[in-house]
Amino acid sequence: MKLLNTPITVEADGHILTRIYHGNEIITVRRRLDFWRLQSDWWHKEEVRTYQLLETDSGILEVYRDGEGRWVLARRQD
């Protein structure tokens, strides 16, 4: 997977992502393969991230939502 860490905009049906907007690209989500929460250095009050691994019409993507509600495209399968 290729590391990107770029901001994205998403559409969702409840907690399920349906579309991702990355630059000029519109990506349709086919299904969520996995999800998890990550909180590192909790004793320093580091942010909690909620990750999702997605199968899309553009390949496999790993996205996360940061503690302030922003969505980020973390990685894209080559």
PDB file of N, CA, C and O in Angstrom:
ATOM      1  N   MET A   1       0.843  -1.177   0.000  1.00  0.00           N
ATOM      2  CA  MET A   1       0.000   0.000   0.000  1.00  0.00           C
ATOM      3  C   MET A   1       0.886   1.238   0.000  1.00  0.00           C
ATOM      4  O   MET A   1       1.937   1.253   0.624  1.00  0.00           O
ATOM      5  N   LYS A   2       0.426   2.253  -0.665  1.00  0.00           N
ATOM      6  CA  LYS A   2       1.168   3.505  -0.771  1.00  0.00           C
ATOM      7  C   LYS A   2       0.651   4.494   0.282  1.00  0.00           C
ATOM      8  O   LYS A   2      -0.539   4.744   0.388  1.00  0.00           O
ATOM      9  N   LEU A   3       1.551   5.047   1.072  1.00  0.00           N
ATOM     10  CA  LEU A   3       1.205   6.006   2.120  1.00  0.00           C
ATOM     11  C   LEU A   3       0.882   7.359   1.491  1.00  0.00           C
ATOM     12  O   LEU A   3       1.670   7.884   0.706  1.00  0.00           O
ATOM     13  N   LEU A   4      -0.290   7.930   1.827  1.00  0.00           N
ATOM     14  CA  LEU A   4      -0.705   9.218   1.266  1.00  0.00           C
ATOM     15  C   LEU A   4      -0.942  10.285   2.335  1.00  0.00           C
ATOM     16  O   LEU A   4      -0.433  11.386   2.233  1.00  0.00           O
ATOM     17  N   ASN A   5      -1.788   9.983   3.323  1.00  0.00           N
ATOM     18  CA  ASN A   5      -2.162  10.945   4.373  1.00  0.00           C
ATOM     19  C   ASN A   5      -2.608  12.283   3.803  1.00  0.00           C
ATOM     20  O   ASN A   5      -2.062  13.334   4.149  1.00  0.00           O
ATOM     21  N   THR A   6      -3.634  12.244   2.926  1.00  0.00           N
ATOM     22  CA  THR A   6      -4.185  13.458   2.332  1.00  0.00           C
ATOM     23  C   THR A   6      -5.637  13.629   2.758  1.00  0.00           C
ATOM     24  O   THR A   6      -6.372  12.650   2.895  1.00  0.00           O
ATOM     25  N   PRO A   7      -6.069  14.874   2.981  1.00  0.00           N
ATOM     26  CA  PRO A   7      -7.454  15.126   3.376  1.00  0.00           C
ATOM     27  C   PRO A   7      -8.429  14.714   2.282  1.00  0.00           C
ATOM     28  O   PRO A   7      -8.128  14.851   1.087  1.00  0.00           O
ATOM     29  N   ILE A   8      -9.597  14.222   2.692  1.00  0.00           N
ATOM     30  CA  ILE A   8     -10.652  13.843   1.761  1.00  0.00           C
ATOM     31  C   ILE A   8     -11.987  14.335   2.311  1.00  0.00           C
ATOM     32  O   ILE A   8     -12.094  14.687   3.479  1.00  0.00           O
ATOM     33  N   THR A   9     -12.984  14.316   1.442  1.00  0.00           N
ATOM     34  CA  THR A   9     -14.366  14.568   1.829  1.00  0.00           C
ATOM     35  C   THR A   9     -15.112  13.268   1.578  1.00  0.00           C
ATOM     36  O   THR A   9     -14.813  12.561   0.621  1.00  0.00           O
ATOM     37  N   VAL A  10     -16.065  12.950   2.443  1.00  0.00           N
ATOM     38  CA  VAL A  10     -16.796  11.688   2.291  1.00  0.00           C
ATOM     39  C   VAL A  10     -18.295  11.916   2.346  1.00  0.00           C
ATOM     40  O   VAL A  10     -18.769  12.922   2.882  1.00  0.00           O
ATOM     41  N   GLU A  11     -19.031  10.962   1.768  1.00  0.00           N
ATOM     42  CA  GLU A  11     -20.474  10.849   1.956  1.00  0.00           C
ATOM     43  C   GLU A  11     -20.692   9.544   2.691  1.00  0.00           C
ATOM     44  O   GLU A  11     -19.984   8.560   2.445  1.00  0.00           O
ATOM     45  N   ALA A  12     -21.687   9.527   3.576  1.00  0.00           N
ATOM     46  CA  ALA A  12     -21.934   8.318   4.359  1.00  0.00           C
ATOM     47  C   ALA A  12     -23.429   8.105   4.544  1.00  0.00           C
ATOM     48  O   ALA A  12     -24.219   9.051   4.525  1.00  0.00           O
ATOM     49  N   ASP A  13     -23.776   6.839   4.712  1.00  0.00           N
ATOM     50  CA  ASP A  13     -25.125   6.439   5.089  1.00  0.00           C
ATOM     51  C   ASP A  13     -25.008   5.923   6.520  1.00  0.00           C
ATOM     52  O   ASP A  13     -24.607   4.786   6.740  1.00  0.00           O
ATOM     53  N   GLY A  14     -25.269   6.802   7.462  1.00  0.00           N
ATOM     54  CA  GLY A  14     -25.006   6.454   8.856  1.00  0.00           C
ATOM     55  C   GLY A  14     -23.506   6.415   9.085  1.00  0.00           C
ATOM     56  O   GLY A  14     -22.799   7.380   8.812  1.00  0.00           O
ATOM     57  N   HIS A  15     -22.996   5.263   9.536  1.00  0.00           N
ATOM     58  CA  HIS A  15     -21.558   5.103   9.767  1.00  0.00           C
ATOM     59  C   HIS A  15     -20.861   4.428   8.590  1.00  0.00           C
ATOM     60  O   HIS A  15     -19.655   4.185   8.653  1.00  0.00           O
ATOM     61  N   ILE A  16     -21.595   4.123   7.535  1.00  0.00           N
ATOM     62  CA  ILE A  16     -21.030   3.427   6.374  1.00  0.00           C
ATOM     63  C   ILE A  16     -20.700   4.436   5.286  1.00  0.00           C
ATOM     64  O   ILE A  16     -21.585   5.141   4.780  1.00  0.00           O
ATOM     65  N   LEU A  17     -19.428   4.511   4.907  1.00  0.00           N
ATOM     66  CA  LEU A  17     -19.024   5.427   3.834  1.00  0.00           C
ATOM     67  C   LEU A  17     -19.545   4.914   2.497  1.00  0.00           C
ATOM     68  O   LEU A  17     -19.505   3.715   2.221  1.00  0.00           O
ATOM     69  N   THR A  18     -20.036   5.840   1.664  1.00  0.00           N
ATOM     70  CA  THR A  18     -20.553   5.474   0.350  1.00  0.00           C
ATOM     71  C   THR A  18     -19.744   6.084  -0.790  1.00  0.00           C
ATOM     72  O   THR A  18     -19.604   5.475  -1.844  1.00  0.00           O
ATOM     73  N   ARG A  19     -19.211   7.283  -0.578  1.00  0.00           N
ATOM     74  CA  ARG A  19     -18.391   7.959  -1.586  1.00  0.00           C
ATOM     75  C   ARG A  19     -17.249   8.699  -0.925  1.00  0.00           C
ATOM     76  O   ARG A  19     -17.390   9.220   0.168  1.00  0.00           O
ATOM     77  N   ILE A  20     -16.151   8.774  -1.666  1.00  0.00           N
ATOM     78  CA  ILE A  20     -14.976   9.516  -1.215  1.00  0.00           C
ATOM     79  C   ILE A  20     -14.601  10.492  -2.319  1.00  0.00           C
ATOM     80  O   ILE A  20     -14.560  10.123  -3.496  1.00  0.00           O
ATOM     81  N   TYR A  21     -14.322  11.731  -1.937  1.00  0.00           N
ATOM     82  CA  TYR A  21     -13.879  12.757  -2.872  1.00  0.00           C
ATOM     83  C   TYR A  21     -12.426  13.080  -2.549  1.00  0.00           C
ATOM     84  O   TYR A  21     -12.122  13.588  -1.476  1.00  0.00           O
ATOM     85  N   HIS A  22     -11.551  12.737  -3.504  1.00  0.00           N
ATOM     86  CA  HIS A  22     -10.109  12.929  -3.326  1.00  0.00           C
ATOM     87  C   HIS A  22      -9.616  13.750  -4.505  1.00  0.00           C
ATOM     88  O   HIS A  22      -9.472  13.234  -5.611  1.00  0.00           O
ATOM     89  N   GLY A  23      -9.389  15.044  -4.287  1.00  0.00           N
ATOM     90  CA  GLY A  23      -9.039  15.933  -5.398  1.00  0.00           C
ATOM     91  C   GLY A  23     -10.203  15.982  -6.383  1.00  0.00           C
ATOM     92  O   GLY A  23     -11.335  16.233  -5.997  1.00  0.00           O
ATOM     93  N   ASN A  24      -9.942  15.688  -7.651  1.00  0.00           N
ATOM     94  CA  ASN A  24     -10.982  15.656  -8.677  1.00  0.00           C
ATOM     95  C   ASN A  24     -11.593  14.268  -8.836  1.00  0.00           C
ATOM     96  O   ASN A  24     -12.452  14.072  -9.687  1.00  0.00           O
ATOM     97  N   GLU A  25     -11.152  13.325  -8.054  1.00  0.00           N
ATOM     98  CA  GLU A  25     -11.587  11.938  -8.169  1.00  0.00           C
ATOM     99  C   GLU A  25     -12.795  11.662  -7.257  1.00  0.00           C
ATOM    100  O   GLU A  25     -12.800  12.047  -6.089  1.00  0.00           O
ATOM    101  N   ILE A  26     -13.813  11.002  -7.810  1.00  0.00           N
ATOM    102  CA  ILE A  26     -14.976  10.558  -7.039  1.00  0.00           C
ATOM    103  C   ILE A  26     -14.895   9.034  -6.975  1.00  0.00           C
ATOM    104  O   ILE A  26     -14.900   8.364  -7.999  1.00  0.00           O
ATOM    105  N   ILE A  27     -14.812   8.501  -5.760  1.00  0.00           N
ATOM    106  CA  ILE A  27     -14.596   7.070  -5.549  1.00  0.00           C
ATOM    107  C   ILE A  27     -15.837   6.486  -4.874  1.00  0.00           C
ATOM    108  O   ILE A  27     -16.278   6.987  -3.844  1.00  0.00           O
ATOM    109  N   THR A  28     -16.378   5.422  -5.454  1.00  0.00           N
ATOM    110  CA  THR A  28     -17.537   4.749  -4.879  1.00  0.00           C
ATOM    111  C   THR A  28     -17.067   3.595  -4.002  1.00  0.00           C
ATOM    112  O   THR A  28     -16.254   2.775  -4.434  1.00  0.00           O
ATOM    113  N   VAL A  29     -17.581   3.542  -2.789  1.00  0.00           N
ATOM    114  CA  VAL A  29     -17.225   2.479  -1.849  1.00  0.00           C
ATOM    115  C   VAL A  29     -18.128   1.286  -2.110  1.00  0.00           C
ATOM    116  O   VAL A  29     -19.353   1.411  -2.127  1.00  0.00           O
ATOM    117  N   ARG A  30     -17.519   0.123  -2.331  1.00  0.00           N
ATOM    118  CA  ARG A  30     -18.289  -1.113  -2.547  1.00  0.00           C
ATOM    119  C   ARG A  30     -18.644  -1.776  -1.221  1.00  0.00           C
ATOM    120  O   ARG A  30     -19.757  -2.206  -1.015  1.00  0.00           O
ATOM    121  N   ARG A  31     -17.645  -1.873  -0.335  1.00  0.00           N
ATOM    122  CA  ARG A  31     -17.910  -2.457   0.987  1.00  0.00           C
ATOM    123  C   ARG A  31     -16.761  -2.151   1.930  1.00  0.00           C
ATOM    124  O   ARG A  31     -15.638  -1.881   1.510  1.00  0.00           O
ATOM    125  N   ARG A  32     -17.080  -2.200   3.218  1.00  0.00           N
ATOM    126  CA  ARG A  32     -16.072  -2.018   4.252  1.00  0.00           C
ATOM    127  C   ARG A  32     -15.521  -3.388   4.606  1.00  0.00           C
ATOM    128  O   ARG A  32     -16.265  -4.300   4.961  1.00  0.00           O
ATOM    129  N   LEU A  33     -14.215  -3.519   4.528  1.00  0.00           N
ATOM    130  CA  LEU A  33     -13.558  -4.794   4.809  1.00  0.00           C
ATOM    131  C   LEU A  33     -13.205  -4.941   6.285  1.00  0.00           C
ATOM    132  O   LEU A  33     -13.206  -6.044   6.821  1.00  0.00           O
ATOM    133  N   ASP A  34     -12.885  -3.819   6.936  1.00  0.00           N
ATOM    134  CA  ASP A  34     -12.469  -3.863   8.335  1.00  0.00           C
ATOM    135  C   ASP A  34     -12.549  -2.457   8.913  1.00  0.00           C
ATOM    136  O   ASP A  34     -12.594  -1.472   8.167  1.00  0.00           O
ATOM    137  N   PHE A  35     -12.571  -2.349  10.224  1.00  0.00           N
ATOM    138  CA  PHE A  35     -12.479  -1.054  10.889  1.00  0.00           C
ATOM    139  C   PHE A  35     -11.870  -1.259  12.270  1.00  0.00           C
ATOM    140  O   PHE A  35     -11.953  -2.345  12.847  1.00  0.00           O
ATOM    141  N   TRP A  36     -11.217  -0.222  12.779  1.00  0.00           N
ATOM    142  CA  TRP A  36     -10.588  -0.289  14.093  1.00  0.00           C
ATOM    143  C   TRP A  36     -10.326   1.120  14.591  1.00  0.00           C
ATOM    144  O   TRP A  36     -10.339   2.074  13.827  1.00  0.00           O
ATOM    145  N   ARG A  37     -10.114   1.217  15.894  1.00  0.00           N
ATOM    146  CA  ARG A  37      -9.766   2.489  16.533  1.00  0.00           C
ATOM    147  C   ARG A  37      -8.330   2.404  17.028  1.00  0.00           C
ATOM    148  O   ARG A  37      -7.911   1.369  17.523  1.00  0.00           O
ATOM    149  N   LEU A  38      -7.624   3.502  16.910  1.00  0.00           N
ATOM    150  CA  LEU A  38      -6.234   3.552  17.335  1.00  0.00           C
ATOM    151  C   LEU A  38      -6.030   4.793  18.188  1.00  0.00           C
ATOM    152  O   LEU A  38      -6.382   5.895  17.794  1.00  0.00           O
ATOM    153  N   GLN A  39      -5.486   4.570  19.362  1.00  0.00           N
ATOM    154  CA  GLN A  39      -5.127   5.686  20.242  1.00  0.00           C
ATOM    155  C   GLN A  39      -3.737   5.413  20.767  1.00  0.00           C
ATOM    156  O   GLN A  39      -3.530   4.504  21.555  1.00  0.00           O
ATOM    157  N   SER A  40      -2.797   6.177  20.289  1.00  0.00           N
ATOM    158  CA  SER A  40      -1.430   5.993  20.764  1.00  0.00           C
ATOM    159  C   SER A  40      -1.111   7.027  21.837  1.00  0.00           C
ATOM    160  O   SER A  40      -1.640   8.134  21.824  1.00  0.00           O
ATOM    161  N   ASP A  41      -0.254   6.654  22.758  1.00  0.00           N
ATOM    162  CA  ASP A  41       0.176   7.554  23.839  1.00  0.00           C
ATOM    163  C   ASP A  41      -1.005   8.208  24.544  1.00  0.00           C
ATOM    164  O   ASP A  41      -1.036   9.419  24.741  1.00  0.00           O
ATOM    165  N   TRP A  42      -1.984   7.392  24.943  1.00  0.00           N
ATOM    166  CA  TRP A  42      -3.180   7.931  25.589  1.00  0.00           C
ATOM    167  C   TRP A  42      -2.843   8.764  26.828  1.00  0.00           C
ATOM    168  O   TRP A  42      -3.553   9.685  27.174  1.00  0.00           O
ATOM    169  N   TRP A  43      -1.730   8.451  27.465  1.00  0.00           N
ATOM    170  CA  TRP A  43      -1.349   9.199  28.667  1.00  0.00           C
ATOM    171  C   TRP A  43      -0.924  10.621  28.334  1.00  0.00           C
ATOM    172  O   TRP A  43      -0.876  11.464  29.194  1.00  0.00           O
ATOM    173  N   HIS A  44      -0.615  10.900  27.039  1.00  0.00           N
ATOM    174  CA  HIS A  44      -0.309  12.261  26.591  1.00  0.00           C
ATOM    175  C   HIS A  44      -1.501  12.901  25.896  1.00  0.00           C
ATOM    176  O   HIS A  44      -1.369  13.951  25.280  1.00  0.00           O
ATOM    177  N   LYS A  45      -2.652  12.239  25.945  1.00  0.00           N
ATOM    178  CA  LYS A  45      -3.883  12.714  25.310  1.00  0.00           C
ATOM    179  C   LYS A  45      -3.728  12.879  23.810  1.00  0.00           C
ATOM    180  O   LYS A  45      -4.201  13.850  23.218  1.00  0.00           O
ATOM    181  N   GLU A  46      -3.040  11.916  23.197  1.00  0.00           N
ATOM    182  CA  GLU A  46      -2.938  11.890  21.739  1.00  0.00           C
ATOM    183  C   GLU A  46      -4.320  11.636  21.149  1.00  0.00           C
ATOM    184  O   GLU A  46      -5.193  11.087  21.802  1.00  0.00           O
ATOM    185  N   GLU A  47      -4.506  11.984  19.889  1.00  0.00           N
ATOM    186  CA  GLU A  47      -5.820  11.832  19.285  1.00  0.00           C
ATOM    187  C   GLU A  47      -6.184  10.373  19.031  1.00  0.00           C
ATOM    188  O   GLU A  47      -5.309   9.535  18.834  1.00  0.00           O
ATOM    189  N   VAL A  48      -7.462  10.125  19.034  1.00  0.00           N
ATOM    190  CA  VAL A  48      -8.009   8.810  18.703  1.00  0.00           C
ATOM    191  C   VAL A  48      -8.403   8.853  17.236  1.00  0.00           C
ATOM    192  O   VAL A  48      -9.046   9.799  16.787  1.00  0.00           O
ATOM    193  N   ARG A  49      -8.007   7.845  16.482  1.00  0.00           N
ATOM    194  CA  ARG A  49      -8.369   7.747  15.072  1.00  0.00           C
ATOM    195  C   ARG A  49      -9.230   6.511  14.854  1.00  0.00           C
ATOM    196  O   ARG A  49      -8.963   5.461  15.424  1.00  0.00           O
ATOM    197  N   THR A  50     -10.252   6.665  14.028  1.00  0.00           N
ATOM    198  CA  THR A  50     -11.094   5.550  13.635  1.00  0.00           C
ATOM    199  C   THR A  50     -10.782   5.222  12.179  1.00  0.00           C
ATOM    200  O   THR A  50     -11.035   6.045  11.293  1.00  0.00           O
ATOM    201  N   TYR A  51     -10.203   4.051  11.949  1.00  0.00           N
ATOM    202  CA  TYR A  51      -9.776   3.625  10.622  1.00  0.00           C
ATOM    203  C   TYR A  51     -10.822   2.737   9.970  1.00  0.00           C
ATOM    204  O   TYR A  51     -11.555   2.011  10.651  1.00  0.00           O
ATOM    205  N   GLN A  52     -10.854   2.777   8.628  1.00  0.00           N
ATOM    206  CA  GLN A  52     -11.674   1.859   7.852  1.00  0.00           C
ATOM    207  C   GLN A  52     -10.847   1.385   6.660  1.00  0.00           C
ATOM    208  O   GLN A  52     -10.174   2.191   6.009  1.00  0.00           O
ATOM    209  N   LEU A  53     -10.919   0.100   6.397  1.00  0.00           N
ATOM    210  CA  LEU A  53     -10.313  -0.490   5.211  1.00  0.00           C
ATOM    211  C   LEU A  53     -11.449  -0.746   4.241  1.00  0.00           C
ATOM    212  O   LEU A  53     -12.411  -1.452   4.576  1.00  0.00           O
ATOM    213  N   LEU A  54     -11.370  -0.156   3.056  1.00  0.00           N
ATOM    214  CA  LEU A  54     -12.494  -0.147   2.127  1.00  0.00           C
ATOM    215  C   LEU A  54     -12.139  -0.762   0.784  1.00  0.00           C
ATOM    216  O   LEU A  54     -11.057  -0.527   0.249  1.00  0.00           O
ATOM    217  N   GLU A  55     -13.091  -1.508   0.236  1.00  0.00           N
ATOM    218  CA  GLU A  55     -13.006  -1.952  -1.153  1.00  0.00           C
ATOM    219  C   GLU A  55     -13.793  -0.936  -1.969  1.00  0.00           C
ATOM    220  O   GLU A  55     -14.968  -0.686  -1.685  1.00  0.00           O
ATOM    221  N   THR A  56     -13.141  -0.326  -2.955  1.00  0.00           N
ATOM    222  CA  THR A  56     -13.780   0.717  -3.750  1.00  0.00           C
ATOM    223  C   THR A  56     -13.638   0.399  -5.240  1.00  0.00           C
ATOM    224  O   THR A  56     -12.926  -0.541  -5.619  1.00  0.00           O
ATOM    225  N   ASP A  57     -14.276   1.218  -6.063  1.00  0.00           N
ATOM    226  CA  ASP A  57     -14.115   1.059  -7.511  1.00  0.00           C
ATOM    227  C   ASP A  57     -12.737   1.523  -7.973  1.00  0.00           C
ATOM    228  O   ASP A  57     -12.381   1.382  -9.131  1.00  0.00           O
ATOM    229  N   SER A  58     -11.938   2.032  -7.037  1.00  0.00           N
ATOM    230  CA  SER A  58     -10.582   2.487  -7.340  1.00  0.00           C
ATOM    231  C   SER A  58      -9.529   1.662  -6.598  1.00  0.00           C
ATOM    232  O   SER A  58      -8.388   2.082  -6.470  1.00  0.00           O
ATOM    233  N   GLY A  59      -9.922   0.509  -6.071  1.00  0.00           N
ATOM    234  CA  GLY A  59      -9.000  -0.354  -5.350  1.00  0.00           C
ATOM    235  C   GLY A  59      -9.260  -0.347  -3.850  1.00  0.00           C
ATOM    236  O   GLY A  59     -10.281   0.131  -3.376  1.00  0.00           O
ATOM    237  N   ILE A  60      -8.302  -0.868  -3.101  1.00  0.00           N
ATOM    238  CA  ILE A  60      -8.402  -0.959  -1.648  1.00  0.00           C
ATOM    239  C   ILE A  60      -7.808   0.313  -1.035  1.00  0.00           C
ATOM    240  O   ILE A  60      -6.678   0.679  -1.332  1.00  0.00           O
ATOM    241  N   LEU A  61      -8.605   0.975  -0.163  1.00  0.00           N
ATOM    242  CA  LEU A  61      -8.172   2.209   0.481  1.00  0.00           C
ATOM    243  C   LEU A  61      -8.271   2.068   1.990  1.00  0.00           C
ATOM    244  O   LEU A  61      -9.174   1.407   2.508  1.00  0.00           O
ATOM    245  N   GLU A  62      -7.351   2.707   2.689  1.00  0.00           N
ATOM    246  CA  GLU A  62      -7.415   2.809   4.143  1.00  0.00           C
ATOM    247  C   GLU A  62      -7.625   4.278   4.470  1.00  0.00           C
ATOM    248  O   GLU A  62      -6.822   5.125   4.085  1.00  0.00           O
ATOM    249  N   VAL A  63      -8.732   4.574   5.135  1.00  0.00           N
ATOM    250  CA  VAL A  63      -9.059   5.944   5.508  1.00  0.00           C
ATOM    251  C   VAL A  63      -9.232   6.015   7.020  1.00  0.00           C
ATOM    252  O   VAL A  63      -9.473   5.003   7.673  1.00  0.00           O
ATOM    253  N   TYR A  64      -9.097   7.214   7.572  1.00  0.00           N
ATOM    254  CA  TYR A  64      -9.391   7.376   8.992  1.00  0.00           C
ATOM    255  C   TYR A  64     -10.040   8.722   9.245  1.00  0.00           C
ATOM    256  O   TYR A  64      -9.924   9.659   8.452  1.00  0.00           O
ATOM    257  N   ARG A  65     -10.735   8.775  10.368  1.00  0.00           N
ATOM    258  CA  ARG A  65     -11.333  10.010  10.858  1.00  0.00           C
ATOM    259  C   ARG A  65     -10.579  10.389  12.120  1.00  0.00           C
ATOM    260  O   ARG A  65     -10.450   9.592  13.045  1.00  0.00           O
ATOM    261  N   ASP A  66     -10.058  11.619  12.124  1.00  0.00           N
ATOM    262  CA  ASP A  66      -9.267  12.035  13.288  1.00  0.00           C
ATOM    263  C   ASP A  66     -10.176  12.496  14.424  1.00  0.00           C
ATOM    264  O   ASP A  66     -11.405  12.505  14.291  1.00  0.00           O
ATOM    265  N   GLY A  67      -9.586  12.858  15.519  1.00  0.00           N
ATOM    266  CA  GLY A  67     -10.330  13.247  16.707  1.00  0.00           C
ATOM    267  C   GLY A  67     -11.170  14.501  16.532  1.00  0.00           C
ATOM    268  O   GLY A  67     -12.066  14.774  17.322  1.00  0.00           O
ATOM    269  N   GLU A  68     -10.911  15.273  15.480  1.00  0.00           N
ATOM    270  CA  GLU A  68     -11.678  16.498  15.217  1.00  0.00           C
ATOM    271  C   GLU A  68     -12.691  16.310  14.106  1.00  0.00           C
ATOM    272  O   GLU A  68     -13.290  17.283  13.642  1.00  0.00           O
ATOM    273  N   GLY A  69     -12.857  15.064  13.640  1.00  0.00           N
ATOM    274  CA  GLY A  69     -13.875  14.770  12.632  1.00  0.00           C
ATOM    275  C   GLY A  69     -13.429  14.905  11.190  1.00  0.00           C
ATOM    276  O   GLY A  69     -14.238  14.757  10.280  1.00  0.00           O
ATOM    277  N   ARG A  70     -12.151  15.185  10.960  1.00  0.00           N
ATOM    278  CA  ARG A  70     -11.643  15.301   9.585  1.00  0.00           C
ATOM    279  C   ARG A  70     -11.325  13.915   9.044  1.00  0.00           C
ATOM    280  O   ARG A  70     -10.802  13.067   9.770  1.00  0.00           O
ATOM    281  N   TRP A  71     -11.612  13.707   7.758  1.00  0.00           N
ATOM    282  CA  TRP A  71     -11.310  12.435   7.099  1.00  0.00           C
ATOM    283  C   TRP A  71     -10.004  12.546   6.322  1.00  0.00           C
ATOM    284  O   TRP A  71      -9.722  13.577   5.703  1.00  0.00           O
ATOM    285  N   VAL A  72      -9.233  11.457   6.345  1.00  0.00           N
ATOM    286  CA  VAL A  72      -7.926  11.420   5.687  1.00  0.00           C
ATOM    287  C   VAL A  72      -7.783  10.095   4.929  1.00  0.00           C
ATOM    288  O   VAL A  72      -8.138   9.041   5.461  1.00  0.00           O
ATOM    289  N   LEU A  73      -7.290  10.180   3.702  1.00  0.00           N
ATOM    290  CA  LEU A  73      -6.924   8.973   2.950  1.00  0.00           C
ATOM    291  C   LEU A  73      -5.515   8.612   3.383  1.00  0.00           C
ATOM    292  O   LEU A  73      -4.552   9.319   3.061  1.00  0.00           O
ATOM    293  N   ALA A  74      -5.389   7.560   4.175  1.00  0.00           N
ATOM    294  CA  ALA A  74      -4.100   7.187   4.738  1.00  0.00           C
ATOM    295  C   ALA A  74      -3.246   6.421   3.740  1.00  0.00           C
ATOM    296  O   ALA A  74      -2.096   6.757   3.499  1.00  0.00           O
ATOM    297  N   ARG A  75      -3.842   5.369   3.157  1.00  0.00           N
ATOM    298  CA  ARG A  75      -3.071   4.529   2.226  1.00  0.00           C
ATOM    299  C   ARG A  75      -3.952   4.023   1.112  1.00  0.00           C
ATOM    300  O   ARG A  75      -5.155   3.873   1.267  1.00  0.00           O
ATOM    301  N   ARG A  76      -3.296   3.752  -0.018  1.00  0.00           N
ATOM    302  CA  ARG A  76      -3.974   3.215  -1.203  1.00  0.00           C
ATOM    303  C   ARG A  76      -3.155   2.034  -1.707  1.00  0.00           C
ATOM    304  O   ARG A  76      -1.940   2.139  -1.844  1.00  0.00           O
ATOM    305  N   GLN A  77      -3.841   0.941  -1.996  1.00  0.00           N
ATOM    306  CA  GLN A  77      -3.146  -0.227  -2.505  1.00  0.00           C
ATOM    307  C   GLN A  77      -2.613   0.063  -3.893  1.00  0.00           C
ATOM    308  O   GLN A  77      -3.304   0.617  -4.745  1.00  0.00           O
ATOM    309  N   ASP A  78      -1.366  -0.292  -4.122  1.00  0.00           N
ATOM    310  CA  ASP A  78      -0.728  -0.083  -5.437  1.00  0.00           C
ATOM    311  C   ASP A  78      -1.310  -1.017  -6.482  1.00  0.00           C
ATOM    312  O   ASP A  78      -1.725  -2.093  -6.221  1.00  0.00           O
TER     313      ASP A  78
END
